[in-house]
């Protein structure tokens, strides 16, 4: 039996090995722990950096959103009208436009807001009046007062307080004490502190005067300081009528109060110019469309009486559409006029059908009265069906409640009313006029094909179409082939020629609106200096004469 002594060298060597292994394991564990701490510290620092980056990104997004909202608000204001108030030519050195802020608000702004249809008017630029209390620090310190004591006393005394009521005979009167400041002397007499029979008033420690608030924005017009005044119209007000009232108000102010102050109002943006040009364009399209329709009818019918009868449907239907729109409570605008221009070529369709059938009965030897009656009765059902199909396409748009329905409602009403009135004209006016002025019109069909280029061309086209239809109808395979080819060609052309989709086209409004966003923190003087650099670049554009060669 073998026994190991605890004091033997082998035992000490074994303990030494265990101790070294334990120390090595502890060192490894400490290293791992340090590495974990370093990893955790790195992750913490990375998370903090990511958090700071995210907060900064959110702040930038908020700033950009605020700028975007401001620009949207400003762009919405541009959609109406802007007026510039400046010194009259020759009085630039005598008139300081910055001091006329109260005049602009009390006189000009109030005059614009009295115009029927104007909801609000705002004045921008100039210096706002301010009651200034200039404190003497030494006087305050000598009386053991602080600025807080002064401010609290001014706030406390500037108030109207109810003092109850009393009865006098049959009436009851409400009493209040008036304490609001009316003039600088009222502020100087305010008591800051009353102690031991001694009173300290504001006039002893401060100087009170009427001054101007420090400007935070500036308005400039063609290199000179100015004031800007805008007007926004009431919802539903007629733009043209309201703008006419504003123009009259500008003329009255320029000839009255502003003339005495050597000031001048100039309208720099007028939305109705774009509206007038758009309405004029659509109105000219209506006349041009009617004229072209008359020319085409004259070329193919070659009869002044027939053309006169058919063309009568255009003015009657269009004028009747104006009346119908008025009865329905709609305004005459660009959209409704566009619908009428669309309908100019459609209103003659029923008239052509009715007149051609009356002419056919007239060629059969019937009298004018009998031909007019028989011809109209024979085709009025077909004309009714054609009119109802057109109305069925446009009329449902009237009942759409969303934005698209509001946008195209006037077009739908204009086209529906025009086409419906053309049906009434075709069964009433056209037969009546045909009974009065339509000629006998006996024509030789064989000789008609040899008279004139249009007759020969029309005869060839007619024969080509009739022969093609005859051949295609005689073969089932050819018929299917033609159907497939036409459908494929239609889809291919529609896909190839499909224009770029957009909600509304951008029209030329004769307006350039630029916005410069300076770095944050610029003061007003620096912003004005930046604006002056832009003015120097644009100056040749407004100083040039329109009749000069450079223009």
Coordinates of C-alpha atoms in Angstrom, one line a residue:
X1 CA 0.0 0.0 0.0
X2 CA 1.4 3.4 -1.1
X3 CA 0.7 6.7 0.7
X4 CA 1.5 10.1 -0.6
X5 CA 2.9 12.6 1.9
X6 CA 1.4 16.1 1.8
X7 CA 4.9 17.5 2.4
X8 CA 6.5 15.5 -0.4
X9 CA 8.0 17.3 -3.4
X10 CA 5.5 15.7 -5.7
X11 CA 2.6 17.1 -3.8
X12 CA 4.0 20.6 -3.9
X13 CA 4.6 20.3 -7.6
X14 CA 1.0 19.2 -8.2
X15 CA -0.3 22.1 -6.2
X16 CA 1.9 24.5 -8.1
X17 CA 0.5 23.2 -11.4
X18 CA -3.1 23.6 -10.1
X19 CA -2.3 27.1 -8.9
X20 CA -0.8 28.1 -12.3
X21 CA -3.7 26.7 -14.1
X22 CA -6.1 28.6 -11.9
X23 CA -4.2 31.8 -12.4
X24 CA -4.1 31.3 -16.2
X25 CA -7.9 30.6 -16.2
X26 CA -8.5 33.8 -14.1
X27 CA -6.3 35.8 -16.6
X28 CA -8.3 34.4 -19.5
X29 CA -11.6 35.1 -17.8
X30 CA -10.4 38.7 -17.1
X31 CA -9.4 39.1 -20.7
X32 CA -12.7 37.9 -21.9
X33 CA -14.5 40.1 -19.4
X34 CA -12.5 43.1 -20.6
X35 CA -13.2 42.3 -24.2
X36 CA -16.9 42.0 -23.4
X37 CA -16.8 45.3 -21.6
X38 CA -15.1 46.9 -24.6
X39 CA -17.6 45.4 -27.0
X40 CA -20.5 46.6 -24.8
X41 CA -18.9 50.1 -24.6
X42 CA -18.5 50.2 -28.4
X43 CA -22.1 49.1 -28.9
X44 CA -23.2 51.8 -26.4
X45 CA -21.2 54.5 -28.2
X46 CA -22.5 53.3 -31.5
X47 CA -26.1 53.4 -30.2
X48 CA -25.6 56.9 -28.9
X49 CA -24.1 58.0 -32.2
X50 CA -27.0 56.5 -34.1
X51 CA -29.4 58.1 -31.7
X52 CA -27.7 61.5 -32.2
X53 CA -27.8 61.0 -36.0
X54 CA -31.5 60.0 -35.8
X55 CA -32.4 63.0 -33.7
X56 CA -30.5 65.3 -36.1
X57 CA -32.2 63.7 -39.1
X58 CA -35.6 64.2 -37.4
X59 CA -34.8 67.8 -36.7
X60 CA -33.7 68.4 -40.3
X61 CA -37.0 66.7 -41.5
X62 CA -39.0 68.9 -39.2
X63 CA -37.2 72.0 -40.4
X64 CA -37.7 71.0 -44.0
X65 CA -41.4 70.3 -43.3
X66 CA -41.8 73.7 -41.7
X67 CA -40.1 75.3 -44.8
X68 CA -42.3 73.3 -47.1
X69 CA -45.5 74.3 -45.2
X70 CA -44.3 78.0 -45.3
X71 CA -43.7 77.7 -49.1
X72 CA -47.1 76.1 -49.6
X73 CA -48.8 78.8 -47.6
X74 CA -46.9 81.5 -49.6
X75 CA -47.7 79.8 -52.9
X76 CA -51.3 79.7 -51.9
X77 CA -51.3 83.4 -51.3
X78 CA -49.7 84.0 -54.7
X79 CA -52.7 82.4 -56.3
X80 CA -54.7 85.7 -55.6
X81 CA -53.3 89.2 -56.0
X82 CA -50.4 91.3 -54.6
X83 CA -50.1 95.1 -54.5
X84 CA -47.0 97.1 -53.8
X85 CA -47.1 100.4 -51.9
X86 CA -44.0 102.6 -52.5
X87 CA -43.0 106.2 -52.8
X88 CA -44.1 108.0 -56.0
X89 CA -41.3 108.6 -58.5
X90 CA -39.4 111.7 -57.5
X91 CA -40.3 111.4 -53.8
X92 CA -38.0 108.5 -52.9
X93 CA -35.7 110.6 -50.8
X94 CA -38.5 112.4 -49.0
X95 CA -40.7 109.5 -48.1
X96 CA -39.5 106.7 -45.7
X97 CA -41.9 103.9 -46.6
X98 CA -40.9 102.0 -43.4
X99 CA -42.9 104.5 -41.3
X100 CA -46.2 103.9 -43.1
X101 CA -47.1 100.5 -41.6
X102 CA -50.0 102.0 -39.6
X103 CA -51.1 104.0 -42.6
X104 CA -51.1 100.8 -44.7
X105 CA -53.2 98.9 -42.1
X106 CA -55.6 101.6 -41.2
X107 CA -56.2 103.0 -44.7
X108 CA -55.1 100.7 -47.5
X109 CA -55.8 97.3 -45.8
X110 CA -59.2 98.5 -44.5
X111 CA -60.2 99.8 -48.0
X112 CA -59.4 96.5 -49.6
X113 CA -61.3 94.5 -47.0
X114 CA -64.4 96.6 -47.7
X115 CA -64.4 95.4 -51.4
X116 CA -67.3 92.9 -51.8
X117 CA -65.8 89.4 -52.0
X118 CA -62.5 90.1 -50.3
X119 CA -62.1 87.9 -47.2
X120 CA -58.9 89.3 -45.8
X121 CA -56.1 91.7 -46.6
X122 CA -52.6 91.7 -45.1
X123 CA -49.8 94.2 -45.0
X124 CA -46.1 93.2 -45.0
X125 CA -43.1 95.3 -44.5
X126 CA -42.5 98.6 -42.7
X127 CA -42.0 99.2 -39.0
X128 CA -44.7 98.4 -36.4
X129 CA -45.3 101.0 -33.8
X130 CA -44.1 100.1 -30.3
X131 CA -44.3 101.7 -26.9
X132 CA -40.8 101.6 -25.6
X133 CA -39.7 101.8 -21.9
X134 CA -36.0 102.6 -21.7
X135 CA -34.8 101.7 -18.3
X136 CA -32.1 103.5 -16.4
X137 CA -30.2 100.8 -14.5
X138 CA -28.5 103.2 -12.0
X139 CA -31.9 104.7 -11.0
X140 CA -33.3 101.2 -10.5
X141 CA -30.4 100.2 -8.3
X142 CA -30.5 103.4 -6.3
X143 CA -34.2 102.6 -5.4
X144 CA -33.5 98.9 -4.8
X145 CA -35.7 97.8 -7.6
X146 CA -35.3 95.2 -10.4
X147 CA -36.4 95.0 -13.9
X148 CA -38.8 92.3 -12.9
X149 CA -40.5 94.7 -10.4
X150 CA -40.9 97.2 -13.3
X151 CA -42.3 94.7 -15.7
X152 CA -44.8 93.2 -13.2
X153 CA -46.1 96.6 -12.3
X154 CA -46.6 97.6 -16.0
X155 CA -48.4 94.3 -16.6
X156 CA -50.6 94.7 -13.5
X157 CA -51.7 98.2 -14.3
X158 CA -52.4 97.7 -18.0
X159 CA -55.9 96.1 -17.6
X160 CA -59.6 97.0 -17.6
X161 CA -61.3 95.5 -14.5
X162 CA -65.0 95.0 -13.9
X163 CA -66.3 97.2 -11.0
X164 CA -69.7 95.6 -10.6
X165 CA -73.0 97.1 -11.5
X166 CA -75.7 99.4 -10.2
X167 CA -79.4 100.1 -10.9
X168 CA -80.7 103.4 -12.1
X169 CA -84.4 103.6 -12.6
X170 CA -85.5 100.8 -15.0
X171 CA -82.0 100.1 -16.3
X172 CA -79.0 98.2 -15.0
X173 CA -75.6 99.6 -15.7
X174 CA -72.3 97.6 -15.8
X175 CA -69.3 99.5 -14.5
X176 CA -65.6 98.8 -15.2
X177 CA -62.4 100.6 -14.4
X178 CA -60.4 101.6 -17.4
X179 CA -56.7 101.1 -16.8
X180 CA -55.2 100.3 -20.2
X181 CA -52.6 102.7 -21.4
X182 CA -53.6 105.4 -23.9
X183 CA -50.5 107.5 -24.1
X184 CA -46.8 107.4 -22.9
X185 CA -47.7 109.7 -19.9
X186 CA -50.0 106.9 -18.5
X187 CA -47.0 104.5 -18.4
X188 CA -44.8 107.1 -16.7
X189 CA -47.3 107.6 -13.9
X190 CA -47.5 103.9 -13.0
X191 CA -46.4 103.3 -9.4
X192 CA -43.8 100.6 -9.1
X193 CA -43.6 100.6 -5.3
X194 CA -45.3 102.6 -2.5
X195 CA -43.6 102.3 0.9
X196 CA -43.6 104.6 4.0
X197 CA -45.4 107.3 2.1
X198 CA -42.9 107.3 -0.7
X199 CA -43.8 106.3 -4.2
X200 CA -41.6 105.3 -7.0
X201 CA -43.1 105.8 -10.5
X202 CA -41.9 104.5 -13.8
X203 CA -41.0 108.0 -15.0
X204 CA -38.3 108.2 -12.2
X205 CA -36.4 105.1 -13.4
X206 CA -37.2 104.9 -17.1
X207 CA -38.0 107.0 -20.2
X208 CA -41.1 106.2 -22.1
X209 CA -41.6 107.0 -25.8
X210 CA -43.4 105.8 -28.9
X211 CA -41.0 104.1 -31.3
X212 CA -40.8 101.4 -33.8
X213 CA -40.3 97.7 -33.3
X214 CA -37.1 96.2 -34.7
X215 CA -37.9 94.8 -38.2
X216 CA -37.6 91.0 -38.8
X217 CA -38.4 91.1 -42.5
X218 CA -38.0 93.4 -45.4
X219 CA -39.9 94.0 -48.7
X220 CA -38.2 95.5 -51.7
X221 CA -39.5 96.3 -55.2
X222 CA -37.1 97.0 -58.1
X223 CA -34.2 97.9 -55.8
X224 CA -36.2 100.1 -53.4
X225 CA -37.8 99.5 -50.1
X226 CA -41.6 99.0 -50.3
X227 CA -44.6 97.5 -48.6
X228 CA -46.6 94.5 -49.9
X229 CA -50.3 94.1 -49.5
X230 CA -52.2 91.0 -50.5
X231 CA -55.9 90.2 -50.8
X232 CA -57.6 86.8 -50.4
X233 CA -61.1 86.3 -51.7
X234 CA -64.1 84.7 -50.1
X235 CA -65.0 81.1 -51.0
X236 CA -67.4 81.1 -53.9
X237 CA -66.9 84.8 -54.8
X238 CA -66.6 85.6 -58.5
X239 CA -62.9 86.2 -59.2
X240 CA -63.5 88.7 -62.1
X241 CA -66.0 90.8 -60.1
X242 CA -63.8 91.0 -57.0
X243 CA -60.7 91.9 -59.0
X244 CA -62.6 94.7 -60.7
X245 CA -63.6 96.1 -57.3
X246 CA -59.9 95.9 -56.2
X247 CA -58.8 97.8 -59.3
X248 CA -61.3 100.5 -58.6
X249 CA -60.2 100.7 -55.0
X250 CA -56.5 101.1 -56.1
X251 CA -57.5 103.9 -58.5
X252 CA -59.4 105.7 -55.7
X253 CA -56.6 105.4 -53.2
X254 CA -54.0 106.6 -55.6
X255 CA -56.1 109.6 -56.4
X256 CA -57.0 110.3 -52.8
X257 CA -55.2 109.5 -49.5
X258 CA -52.0 108.2 -51.2
X259 CA -51.7 111.2 -53.4
X260 CA -51.5 113.4 -50.3
X261 CA -48.8 111.2 -48.8
X262 CA -46.9 111.0 -52.1
X263 CA -47.4 107.2 -52.2
X264 CA -48.4 104.9 -55.0
X265 CA -50.1 101.5 -55.2
X266 CA -49.1 99.2 -58.0
X267 CA -50.7 95.8 -58.7
X268 CA -47.8 93.4 -59.4
X269 CA -49.8 90.2 -59.8
X270 CA -53.3 89.8 -61.2
X271 CA -54.7 86.3 -61.4
X272 CA -57.5 87.5 -63.7
X273 CA -55.1 88.1 -66.5
X274 CA -54.5 84.4 -66.8
X275 CA -58.3 83.8 -66.4
X276 CA -59.1 86.4 -69.0
X277 CA -56.6 84.9 -71.5
X278 CA -57.9 81.4 -70.9
X279 CA -61.5 82.4 -71.4
X280 CA -60.6 84.4 -74.5
X281 CA -58.7 81.4 -75.9
X282 CA -61.7 79.1 -75.3
X283 CA -64.1 81.7 -76.7
X284 CA -62.1 82.1 -79.8
X285 CA -62.0 78.3 -80.1
X286 CA -65.8 78.3 -80.0
X287 CA -66.0 80.8 -82.9
X288 CA -63.3 79.1 -84.9
X289 CA -65.0 75.7 -84.4
X290 CA -68.3 77.1 -85.6
X291 CA -66.6 78.8 -88.6
X292 CA -64.8 75.6 -89.6
X293 CA -68.0 73.6 -89.2
X294 CA -69.8 76.0 -91.5
X295 CA -66.9 75.8 -94.1
X296 CA -67.0 72.0 -94.1
X297 CA -70.8 72.0 -94.5
X298 CA -70.6 74.5 -97.3
X299 CA -67.9 72.5 -99.1
X300 CA -69.8 69.2 -99.0
X301 CA -73.4 70.5 -99.3
X302 CA -72.7 73.4 -101.8
X303 CA -76.0 74.9 -100.8
X304 CA -76.3 78.2 -98.9
X305 CA -79.9 77.5 -97.7
X306 CA -78.9 74.0 -96.4
X307 CA -75.8 75.4 -94.6
X308 CA -77.8 78.2 -93.1
X309 CA -80.4 75.8 -91.8
X310 CA -77.9 73.5 -90.2
X311 CA -75.6 76.2 -88.8
X312 CA -78.6 77.8 -87.0
X313 CA -78.3 74.9 -84.5
X314 CA -74.9 76.2 -83.2
X315 CA -75.8 79.6 -81.8
X316 CA -79.2 78.4 -80.5
X317 CA -77.7 75.4 -78.7
X318 CA -74.8 77.4 -77.2
X319 CA -76.9 80.3 -76.1
X320 CA -79.4 77.9 -74.6
X321 CA -76.6 76.2 -72.8
X322 CA -75.6 79.5 -71.1
X323 CA -79.2 79.9 -69.9
X324 CA -79.3 76.3 -68.7
X325 CA -76.0 76.7 -66.8
X326 CA -77.4 79.8 -65.1
X327 CA -80.6 78.1 -64.1
X328 CA -78.5 75.2 -62.6
X329 CA -76.5 77.7 -60.5
X330 CA -73.2 77.2 -62.4
X331 CA -70.7 79.9 -63.4
X332 CA -69.4 80.5 -66.9
X333 CA -65.7 79.6 -66.5
X334 CA -62.9 78.0 -68.5
X335 CA -64.2 74.5 -67.8
X336 CA -67.7 75.1 -68.9
X337 CA -66.6 77.0 -72.0
X338 CA -64.3 74.1 -72.9
X339 CA -67.3 71.8 -72.7
X340 CA -69.2 74.2 -75.1
X341 CA -66.3 74.2 -77.5
X342 CA -66.4 70.4 -77.5
X343 CA -70.1 70.4 -78.2
X344 CA -69.9 72.8 -81.2
X345 CA -69.1 70.0 -83.6
X346 CA -71.7 67.7 -82.0
X347 CA -74.7 70.0 -82.1
X348 CA -74.8 69.9 -85.9
X349 CA -75.0 66.1 -86.1
X350 CA -78.8 65.9 -85.4
X351 CA -79.4 68.9 -87.6
X352 CA -77.6 67.2 -90.5
X353 CA -79.5 64.0 -90.1
X354 CA -82.9 65.8 -90.0
X355 CA -82.1 68.1 -92.9
X356 CA -80.8 65.3 -95.1
X357 CA -83.9 63.2 -94.5
X358 CA -86.1 66.2 -95.2
X359 CA -84.2 66.8 -98.4
X360 CA -84.7 63.2 -99.5
X361 CA -88.4 63.5 -99.0
X362 CA -88.3 66.8 -100.9
X363 CA -86.6 65.0 -103.8
X364 CA -89.5 62.4 -103.8
X365 CA -91.8 65.2 -105.0
X366 CA -93.4 66.1 -101.7
X367 CA -94.3 69.7 -100.7
X368 CA -92.0 71.6 -98.3
X369 CA -94.5 71.2 -95.4
X370 CA -95.1 67.5 -96.0
X371 CA -91.4 66.8 -96.5
X372 CA -90.4 68.6 -93.4
X373 CA -93.0 66.7 -91.3
X374 CA -92.4 63.2 -92.8
X375 CA -88.6 63.6 -92.8
X376 CA -88.4 64.7 -89.1
X377 CA -90.9 62.1 -87.9
X378 CA -89.0 59.3 -89.7
X379 CA -85.6 60.0 -88.0
X380 CA -86.5 61.6 -84.7
X381 CA -86.2 58.3 -82.8
X382 CA -82.7 57.7 -84.2
X383 CA -81.7 61.2 -83.2
X384 CA -83.1 60.7 -79.7
X385 CA -81.1 57.5 -79.3
X386 CA -77.9 59.2 -80.5
X387 CA -78.5 62.1 -78.1
X388 CA -79.2 59.8 -75.1
X389 CA -76.0 57.8 -75.7
X390 CA -74.0 61.0 -75.6
X391 CA -75.7 62.3 -72.5
X392 CA -75.4 58.9 -70.8
X393 CA -71.6 59.2 -71.2
X394 CA -71.2 62.7 -69.6
X395 CA -74.1 63.0 -67.2
X396 CA -72.9 60.5 -64.6
X397 CA -69.9 62.8 -64.0
X398 CA -72.3 65.3 -62.4
X399 CA -73.0 63.0 -59.5
X400 CA -69.4 62.3 -58.6
X401 CA -68.7 64.0 -55.3
X402 CA -64.9 63.8 -55.1
X403 CA -62.4 66.3 -56.6
X404 CA -62.6 64.8 -60.1
X405 CA -66.4 65.3 -60.2
X406 CA -66.0 68.9 -59.1
X407 CA -63.4 69.5 -61.8
X408 CA -65.3 68.0 -64.7
X409 CA -68.9 68.7 -63.6
X410 CA -69.1 71.9 -65.7
X411 CA -67.9 70.1 -68.8
X412 CA -70.4 67.3 -68.3
X413 CA -73.3 69.8 -67.8
X414 CA -72.2 71.9 -70.8
X415 CA -72.0 69.0 -73.2
X416 CA -75.2 67.4 -72.0
X417 CA -77.2 70.6 -72.2
X418 CA -75.8 71.5 -75.7
X419 CA -76.5 68.1 -77.2
X420 CA -80.0 67.9 -75.6
X421 CA -80.8 71.4 -77.0
X422 CA -79.5 70.4 -80.4
X423 CA -82.1 67.6 -80.4
X424 CA -84.9 70.1 -79.7
X425 CA -83.5 72.4 -82.4
X426 CA -83.4 69.5 -84.9
X427 CA -87.1 68.5 -84.4
X428 CA -88.5 72.1 -84.2
X429 CA -86.3 74.8 -85.7
X430 CA -84.8 72.7 -88.6
X431 CA -88.1 71.5 -90.0
X432 CA -89.6 75.0 -89.7
X433 CA -86.7 76.6 -91.6
X434 CA -86.7 73.8 -94.2
X435 CA -90.4 74.5 -94.8
X436 CA -89.5 78.1 -95.5
X437 CA -86.2 78.3 -97.4
X438 CA -85.2 74.7 -98.5
X439 CA -85.1 74.4 -102.3
X440 CA -86.5 71.5 -104.4
X441 CA -83.0 70.1 -104.9
X442 CA -83.7 67.7 -107.8
X443 CA -80.3 66.3 -108.7
X444 CA -79.1 63.8 -111.1
X445 CA -77.0 61.2 -109.2
X446 CA -75.1 60.1 -112.3
X447 CA -74.0 63.6 -113.3
X448 CA -73.3 64.4 -109.6
X449 CA -70.5 62.0 -109.7
X450 CA -68.8 63.8 -112.5
X451 CA -69.1 67.3 -111.2
X452 CA -66.1 68.6 -109.3
X453 CA -63.1 67.0 -107.6
X454 CA -64.9 66.3 -104.4
X455 CA -67.7 64.4 -106.2
X456 CA -65.2 62.2 -108.0
X457 CA -63.2 61.6 -104.8
X458 CA -66.4 60.9 -102.9
X459 CA -67.6 58.4 -105.6
X460 CA -64.3 56.5 -105.5
X461 CA -64.3 56.3 -101.7
X462 CA -67.9 55.2 -101.7
X463 CA -67.2 52.5 -104.3
X464 CA -64.1 51.3 -102.4
X465 CA -65.9 51.0 -99.1
X466 CA -68.9 49.2 -100.6
X467 CA -66.8 46.7 -102.5
X468 CA -64.6 46.1 -99.5
X469 CA -67.5 45.4 -97.3
X470 CA -69.1 43.2 -99.9
X471 CA -65.9 41.0 -100.2
X472 CA -65.2 40.9 -96.4
X473 CA -68.8 39.9 -95.7
X474 CA -68.7 37.0 -98.1
X475 CA -65.9 35.2 -96.3
X476 CA -65.9 34.2 -92.6
X477 CA -62.2 33.8 -92.4
X478 CA -61.6 37.2 -94.0
X479 CA -64.1 38.8 -91.7
X480 CA -62.3 37.3 -88.6
X481 CA -58.9 38.3 -90.0
X482 CA -60.0 41.9 -90.5
X483 CA -61.5 42.0 -87.0
X484 CA -58.3 40.7 -85.4
X485 CA -56.2 43.1 -87.4
X486 CA -58.2 46.1 -86.5
X487 CA -58.4 45.3 -82.8
X488 CA -54.6 44.6 -82.7
X489 CA -53.8 47.8 -84.6
X490 CA -56.0 49.8 -82.3
X491 CA -54.4 48.4 -79.2
X492 CA -50.9 48.8 -80.6
X493 CA -51.5 52.4 -81.6
X494 CA -53.1 53.2 -78.3
X495 CA -50.1 51.7 -76.4
X496 CA -47.6 53.4 -78.7
X497 CA -49.2 56.8 -78.7
X498 CA -50.3 56.8 -75.1
X499 CA -49.2 60.2 -73.6
X500 CA -47.6 60.7 -70.3
X501 CA -50.2 60.6 -67.5
X502 CA -50.5 63.6 -65.2
X503 CA -53.3 65.0 -63.0
X504 CA -53.5 68.5 -64.6
X505 CA -51.3 70.2 -67.2
X506 CA -49.3 73.2 -66.1
X507 CA -50.5 76.3 -67.9
X508 CA -48.5 79.4 -68.6
X509 CA -49.7 81.8 -65.9
X510 CA -47.3 84.6 -66.9
X511 CA -45.6 84.4 -63.5
X512 CA -42.2 83.4 -62.3
X513 CA -42.0 82.8 -58.5
X514 CA -38.6 82.1 -57.0
X515 CA -37.7 81.3 -53.4
X516 CA -34.2 81.7 -51.9
X517 CA -33.6 79.9 -48.6
X518 CA -30.5 81.4 -46.8
X519 CA -28.6 79.5 -44.2
X520 CA -30.2 79.6 -40.7
X521 CA -29.0 82.4 -38.4
X522 CA -28.6 85.2 -41.0
X523 CA -29.7 88.6 -39.6
X524 CA -31.9 91.0 -41.6
X525 CA -29.0 93.2 -42.8
X526 CA -27.3 90.2 -44.3
X527 CA -30.5 89.0 -46.0
X528 CA -31.0 92.5 -47.5
X529 CA -27.4 92.4 -48.8
X530 CA -28.0 89.0 -50.4
X531 CA -31.2 90.4 -52.0
X532 CA -29.4 93.4 -53.3
X533 CA -26.9 91.1 -55.1
X534 CA -29.8 89.4 -56.8
X535 CA -31.3 92.8 -57.6
X536 CA -28.1 93.9 -59.3
X537 CA -28.3 90.9 -61.6
X538 CA -32.0 91.5 -62.4
X539 CA -31.8 95.3 -62.7
X540 CA -31.2 95.4 -66.5
X541 CA -34.4 93.3 -66.9
X542 CA -36.7 95.9 -65.4
X543 CA -34.8 99.1 -66.4
X544 CA -34.9 98.2 -70.1
X545 CA -37.5 100.1 -72.2
X546 CA -40.0 97.9 -74.1
X547 CA -39.5 99.9 -77.3
X548 CA -35.7 99.7 -77.2
X549 CA -33.7 97.3 -79.5
X550 CA -32.5 95.3 -76.5
X551 CA -36.0 94.4 -75.6

